[in-house]
mmCIF file of C-alpha atoms in Angstrom:
data_model
loop_
_atom_site.group_PDB
_atom_site.id
_atom_site.type_symbol
_atom_site.label_atom_id
_atom_site.label_comp_id
_atom_site.label_asym_id
_atom_site.label_seq_id
_atom_site.Cartn_x
_atom_site.Cartn_y
_atom_site.Cartn_z
ATOM 1 C CA MET A 1 86.177 89.708 108.630
ATOM 2 C CA SER A 2 85.882 87.521 105.552
ATOM 3 C CA SER A 3 88.824 85.248 104.875
ATOM 4 C CA SER A 4 87.802 84.666 101.268
ATOM 5 C CA MET A 5 88.621 88.172 100.100
ATOM 6 C CA ALA A 6 90.893 88.051 97.061
ATOM 7 C CA SER A 7 94.287 89.654 97.326
ATOM 8 C CA SER A 8 95.128 92.590 95.112
ATOM 9 C CA PRO A 9 97.575 92.526 92.205
ATOM 10 C CA SER A 10 101.329 92.415 92.728
ATOM 11 C CA SER A 11 102.809 95.713 93.750
ATOM 12 C CA LEU A 12 106.055 97.451 94.608
ATOM 13 C CA LEU A 13 104.678 98.124 98.077
ATOM 14 C CA LEU A 14 105.622 94.731 99.449
ATOM 15 C CA PRO A 15 108.875 94.793 101.432
ATOM 16 C CA LEU A 16 111.689 92.947 99.664
ATOM 17 C CA GLY A 17 111.581 89.242 100.461
ATOM 18 C CA SER A 18 107.915 89.090 101.476
ATOM 19 C CA ARG A 19 105.213 87.246 99.566
ATOM 20 C CA SER A 20 101.851 88.537 98.477
ATOM 21 C CA GLY A 21 98.694 86.545 99.242
ATOM 22 C CA LYS A 22 97.332 83.913 96.874
ATOM 23 C CA ASN A 23 95.321 85.368 94.012
ATOM 24 C CA LEU A 24 91.924 83.762 93.609
ATOM 25 C CA PHE A 25 91.184 85.037 90.131
ATOM 26 C CA PHE A 26 93.363 84.412 87.076
ATOM 27 C CA ASN A 27 93.410 84.965 83.342
ATOM 28 C CA HIS A 28 94.146 81.729 81.472
ATOM 29 C CA ILE A 29 96.298 82.408 78.424
ATOM 30 C CA ARG A 30 97.525 80.017 75.744
ATOM 31 C CA ALA A 31 100.917 80.977 74.261
ATOM 32 C CA GLN A 32 102.500 78.620 71.703
ATOM 33 C CA GLY A 33 100.916 75.552 73.295
ATOM 34 C CA LEU A 34 101.790 76.612 76.860
ATOM 35 C CA ILE A 35 98.991 77.239 79.344
ATOM 36 C CA VAL A 36 99.985 79.970 81.801
ATOM 37 C CA ARG A 37 98.116 81.561 84.693
ATOM 38 C CA CYS A 38 98.437 85.247 85.304
ATOM 39 C CA SER A 39 96.646 87.627 87.661
ATOM 40 C CA SER A 40 97.916 90.919 86.258
ATOM 41 C CA CYS A 41 98.458 90.416 82.527
ATOM 42 C CA LYS A 42 96.796 92.824 80.155
ATOM 43 C CA THR A 43 94.773 91.187 77.385
ATOM 44 C CA ILE A 44 93.896 92.665 74.019
ATOM 45 C CA LYS A 45 90.594 91.903 72.237
ATOM 46 C CA HIS A 46 91.371 90.758 68.708
ATOM 47 C CA ASN A 47 89.008 91.082 65.759
ATOM 48 C CA ASN A 48 88.315 87.352 65.782
ATOM 49 C CA GLY A 49 87.184 87.454 69.399
ATOM 50 C CA LEU A 50 90.336 85.944 70.924
ATOM 51 C CA ASN A 51 91.942 87.466 73.990
ATOM 52 C CA LEU A 52 95.656 87.929 73.367
ATOM 53 C CA VAL A 53 98.238 88.601 76.082
ATOM 54 C CA THR A 54 100.772 91.345 75.437
ATOM 55 C CA ARG A 55 104.299 90.312 74.459
ATOM 56 C CA ARG A 56 105.710 91.962 77.609
ATOM 57 C CA ASP A 57 103.518 89.822 79.856
ATOM 58 C CA VAL A 58 104.424 86.612 77.994
ATOM 59 C CA MET A 59 108.123 87.417 78.436
ATOM 60 C CA GLY A 60 107.547 88.014 82.116
ATOM 61 C CA LEU A 61 105.685 84.729 82.517
ATOM 62 C CA LEU A 62 108.294 82.696 80.651
ATOM 63 C CA PHE A 63 111.172 84.098 82.689
ATOM 64 C CA GLY A 64 109.340 84.275 86.002
ATOM 65 C CA VAL A 65 109.427 88.080 86.192
ATOM 66 C CA PRO A 66 106.214 90.000 87.032
ATOM 67 C CA SER A 67 105.261 92.409 84.270
ATOM 68 C CA ILE A 68 105.241 95.269 86.773
ATOM 69 C CA LEU A 69 109.016 94.878 87.034
ATOM 70 C CA LEU A 70 109.485 94.867 83.261
ATOM 71 C CA SER A 71 107.802 98.231 82.847
ATOM 72 C CA SER A 72 105.308 100.482 84.592
ATOM 73 C CA PRO A 73 102.325 98.805 86.369
ATOM 74 C CA SER A 74 100.029 99.269 83.403
ATOM 75 C CA ALA A 75 100.632 99.629 79.698
ATOM 76 C CA ASP A 76 98.129 102.486 79.676
ATOM 77 C CA GLY A 77 100.408 104.569 81.902
ATOM 78 C CA ALA A 78 103.788 103.335 80.677
ATOM 79 C CA GLY A 79 106.215 106.060 79.744
ATOM 80 C CA LEU A 80 103.747 108.887 80.283
ATOM 81 C CA PRO A 81 105.059 112.114 81.817
ATOM 82 C CA PRO A 82 104.006 112.523 85.483
ATOM 83 C CA GLU A 83 101.438 115.189 84.625
ATOM 84 C CA GLU A 84 99.604 112.779 82.309
ATOM 85 C CA LYS A 85 99.325 109.958 84.828
ATOM 86 C CA PRO A 86 96.216 109.722 87.038
ATOM 87 C CA LYS A 87 96.568 111.435 90.410
ATOM 88 C CA LEU A 88 94.764 111.582 93.733
ATOM 89 C CA CYS A 89 95.666 115.248 94.170
ATOM 90 C CA ASP A 90 95.203 117.585 91.181
ATOM 91 C CA ASP A 91 96.529 121.136 90.762
ATOM 92 C CA ALA A 92 93.726 122.680 92.834
ATOM 93 C CA CYS A 93 94.376 120.114 95.550
ATOM 94 C CA GLU A 94 98.095 120.953 95.528
ATOM 95 C CA LYS A 95 97.352 124.624 96.156
ATOM 96 C CA GLU A 96 94.996 123.832 99.025
ATOM 97 C CA LEU A 97 97.556 121.457 100.491
ATOM 98 C CA GLU A 98 99.994 124.339 100.957
ATOM 99 C CA ASN A 99 97.755 125.688 103.729
ATOM 100 C CA VAL A 100 97.161 122.352 105.459
ATOM 101 C CA PRO A 101 99.181 121.906 108.685
ATOM 102 C CA MET A 102 101.839 119.211 108.716
ATOM 103 C CA VAL A 103 101.580 116.448 111.324
ATOM 104 C CA THR A 104 104.786 114.708 112.457
ATOM 105 C CA THR A 105 104.707 111.394 114.340
ATOM 106 C CA GLU A 106 107.295 109.947 116.744
ATOM 107 C CA SER A 107 108.688 107.703 113.997
ATOM 108 C CA GLY A 108 109.455 110.676 111.769
ATOM 109 C CA LEU A 109 106.534 110.111 109.417
ATOM 110 C CA GLN A 110 104.863 113.327 108.298
ATOM 111 C CA TYR A 111 101.477 113.769 106.684
ATOM 112 C CA LYS A 112 98.850 116.244 105.555
ATOM 113 C CA ASP A 113 95.172 115.351 105.355
ATOM 114 C CA ILE A 114 93.759 116.218 101.958
ATOM 115 C CA LYS A 115 90.342 115.054 103.165
ATOM 116 C CA VAL A 116 89.374 113.652 106.569
ATOM 117 C CA GLY A 117 87.205 110.566 106.248
ATOM 118 C CA GLU A 118 83.948 109.963 108.103
ATOM 119 C CA GLY A 119 84.081 106.177 108.322
ATOM 120 C CA PRO A 120 85.874 103.853 110.764
ATOM 121 C CA SER A 121 89.639 103.555 111.189
ATOM 122 C CA PRO A 122 91.145 100.147 110.395
ATOM 123 C CA PRO A 123 92.030 97.874 113.344
ATOM 124 C CA VAL A 124 95.495 96.306 113.199
ATOM 125 C CA GLY A 125 95.436 93.071 111.202
ATOM 126 C CA PHE A 126 92.320 93.911 109.187
ATOM 127 C CA GLN A 127 92.324 94.082 105.419
ATOM 128 C CA VAL A 128 92.034 97.526 103.883
ATOM 129 C CA ALA A 129 91.399 98.613 100.310
ATOM 130 C CA ALA A 130 93.329 101.734 99.407
ATOM 131 C CA ASN A 131 94.262 103.646 96.290
ATOM 132 C CA TYR A 132 97.678 105.244 96.206
ATOM 133 C CA VAL A 133 100.097 107.187 94.044
ATOM 134 C CA ALA A 134 103.754 106.719 95.041
ATOM 135 C CA MET A 135 106.308 109.376 94.109
ATOM 136 C CA VAL A 136 109.917 110.343 94.628
ATOM 137 C CA PRO A 137 110.293 113.810 96.253
ATOM 138 C CA SER A 138 110.568 115.466 92.803
ATOM 139 C CA GLY A 139 107.011 114.330 92.021
ATOM 140 C CA GLN A 140 107.834 111.548 89.537
ATOM 141 C CA ILE A 141 105.487 108.595 89.975
ATOM 142 C CA PHE A 142 107.044 105.152 90.441
ATOM 143 C CA ASP A 143 103.943 103.141 91.371
ATOM 144 C CA SER A 144 100.191 103.690 91.352
ATOM 145 C CA SER A 145 97.082 101.624 91.966
ATOM 146 C CA LEU A 146 95.154 104.073 89.768
ATOM 147 C CA GLU A 147 97.032 102.806 86.711
ATOM 148 C CA ARG A 148 95.882 99.264 87.476
ATOM 149 C CA GLY A 149 92.291 100.384 87.883
ATOM 150 C CA GLN A 150 91.573 98.868 91.296
ATOM 151 C CA PRO A 151 92.467 99.494 94.965
ATOM 152 C CA TYR A 152 95.358 97.690 96.599
ATOM 153 C CA ILE A 153 94.194 95.273 99.326
ATOM 154 C CA PHE A 154 96.459 94.292 102.215
ATOM 155 C CA ARG A 155 96.421 93.654 105.972
ATOM 156 C CA VAL A 156 97.324 96.852 107.745
ATOM 157 C CA GLY A 157 99.867 96.680 110.549
ATOM 158 C CA SER A 158 101.099 93.271 109.376
ATOM 159 C CA GLU A 159 104.291 94.331 107.549
ATOM 160 C CA GLN A 160 102.792 93.594 104.138
ATOM 161 C CA VAL A 161 103.718 97.082 102.940
ATOM 162 C CA ILE A 162 106.459 99.565 103.795
ATOM 163 C CA LYS A 163 106.419 100.862 107.381
ATOM 164 C CA GLY A 164 105.497 104.447 106.521
ATOM 165 C CA LEU A 165 102.411 103.422 104.564
ATOM 166 C CA ASP A 166 101.336 101.023 107.314
ATOM 167 C CA GLU A 167 101.562 103.712 109.980
ATOM 168 C CA GLY A 168 99.965 106.392 107.836
ATOM 169 C CA ILE A 169 96.862 104.365 106.991
ATOM 170 C CA LEU A 170 96.243 103.108 110.544
ATOM 171 C CA SER A 171 95.192 106.572 111.711
ATOM 172 C CA MET A 172 93.024 107.320 108.655
ATOM 173 C CA LYS A 173 89.256 106.896 108.392
ATOM 174 C CA VAL A 174 87.373 105.357 105.480
ATOM 175 C CA GLY A 175 86.707 108.015 102.865
ATOM 176 C CA GLY A 176 89.811 109.952 103.840
ATOM 177 C CA LYS A 177 92.651 111.047 101.614
ATOM 178 C CA ARG A 178 96.151 111.846 102.887
ATOM 179 C CA ARG A 179 99.623 112.768 101.666
ATOM 180 C CA LEU A 180 102.370 110.855 103.433
ATOM 181 C CA TYR A 181 105.936 112.157 103.558
ATOM 182 C CA ILE A 182 107.798 108.936 104.340
ATOM 183 C CA PRO A 183 111.410 109.197 105.574
ATOM 184 C CA GLY A 184 114.055 106.784 104.304
ATOM 185 C CA PRO A 185 114.056 104.440 107.339
ATOM 186 C CA LEU A 186 110.309 103.845 106.828
ATOM 187 C CA ALA A 187 110.506 103.402 103.043
ATOM 188 C CA PHE A 188 112.446 100.944 100.853
ATOM 189 C CA PRO A 189 115.635 99.711 102.591
ATOM 190 C CA LYS A 190 117.072 98.232 99.383
ATOM 191 C CA GLY A 191 115.529 100.754 97.029
ATOM 192 C CA LEU A 192 113.865 100.083 93.666
ATOM 193 C CA THR A 193 115.486 99.905 90.261
ATOM 194 C CA SER A 194 114.357 102.165 87.464
ATOM 195 C CA ALA A 195 112.232 100.973 84.552
ATOM 196 C CA PRO A 196 110.525 102.548 81.529
ATOM 197 C CA GLY A 197 108.120 105.116 82.933
ATOM 198 C CA ARG A 198 109.387 104.611 86.487
ATOM 199 C CA PRO A 199 112.235 106.461 88.233
ATOM 200 C CA ARG A 200 114.795 104.763 90.448
ATOM 201 C CA VAL A 201 114.234 104.859 94.206
ATOM 202 C CA ALA A 202 117.539 104.934 96.082
ATOM 203 C CA PRO A 203 117.945 102.682 99.147
ATOM 204 C CA SER A 204 116.450 104.181 102.313
ATOM 205 C CA SER A 205 115.518 107.407 100.521
ATOM 206 C CA PRO A 206 112.393 109.465 101.298
ATOM 207 C CA VAL A 207 109.256 108.926 99.225
ATOM 208 C CA VAL A 208 105.837 110.566 99.029
ATOM 209 C CA PHE A 209 102.520 108.690 98.928
ATOM 210 C CA ASP A 210 99.066 110.092 98.212
ATOM 211 C CA VAL A 211 96.630 107.598 99.730
ATOM 212 C CA SER A 212 92.847 107.260 99.845
ATOM 213 C CA LEU A 213 91.273 104.716 102.200
ATOM 214 C CA GLU A 214 88.386 103.275 100.188
ATOM 215 C CA TYR A 215 86.894 100.627 102.474
ATOM 216 C CA ILE A 216 87.651 97.925 105.045
ATOM 217 C CA PRO A 217 86.474 94.530 103.735
ATOM 218 C CA GLY A 218 84.354 92.633 106.257
ATOM 219 C CA LEU A 219 84.151 95.477 108.750
ATOM 220 C CA ASP A 220 80.832 97.187 109.483
ATOM 221 C CA ASP A 221 80.510 100.411 111.440
ATOM 222 C CA GLU A 222 78.532 98.521 114.079
ATOM 223 C CA GLU A 223 81.543 96.306 114.827
ATOM 224 C CA LEU A 224 83.563 99.213 116.228
#
């Protein structure tokens, strides 16, 4: 497994108090004479060819607050109704999901396989690249890798994400897609505050994740 793989952007998936890995790629932005480094800022191409950072990102950098906590993960999806945000399971998928049997694990996690993958399952401690859409039970989206335009990369089984997501991905295969019904004890113990375009998640309340396991960096089928 390659140790030089870059970590993914900051996310709400990290348990409170944990730290994400070091980002290897940065945008360098000059704001009023101050050079700042940012891995998740959105830049805008100006007519004169300059890349300008959005005001929201500059505020976040100056006050030490990630832009994801100032608003939704991406300006493109900020404030959009749930039906207009990108999803892993569309209306046709939702109807098919009604007939898919529910699986319940010993921890209380429940899931339905939208699509069973044909690749390998991730060994504990390996990096995985996954796309996800995180929702409260009503269907409102509070976090999504699709809005950032790239999969979320983390070490599975290493407590880098909430317990329910960790457990749910470990039994998936590459290419698979699954809906996880995560009970409160396996979700966010301290909850998440609301923000523009993002509903509040109450402490230890159930959440729903649609997840697709894209690939396992550094792992070939022959290694299993």
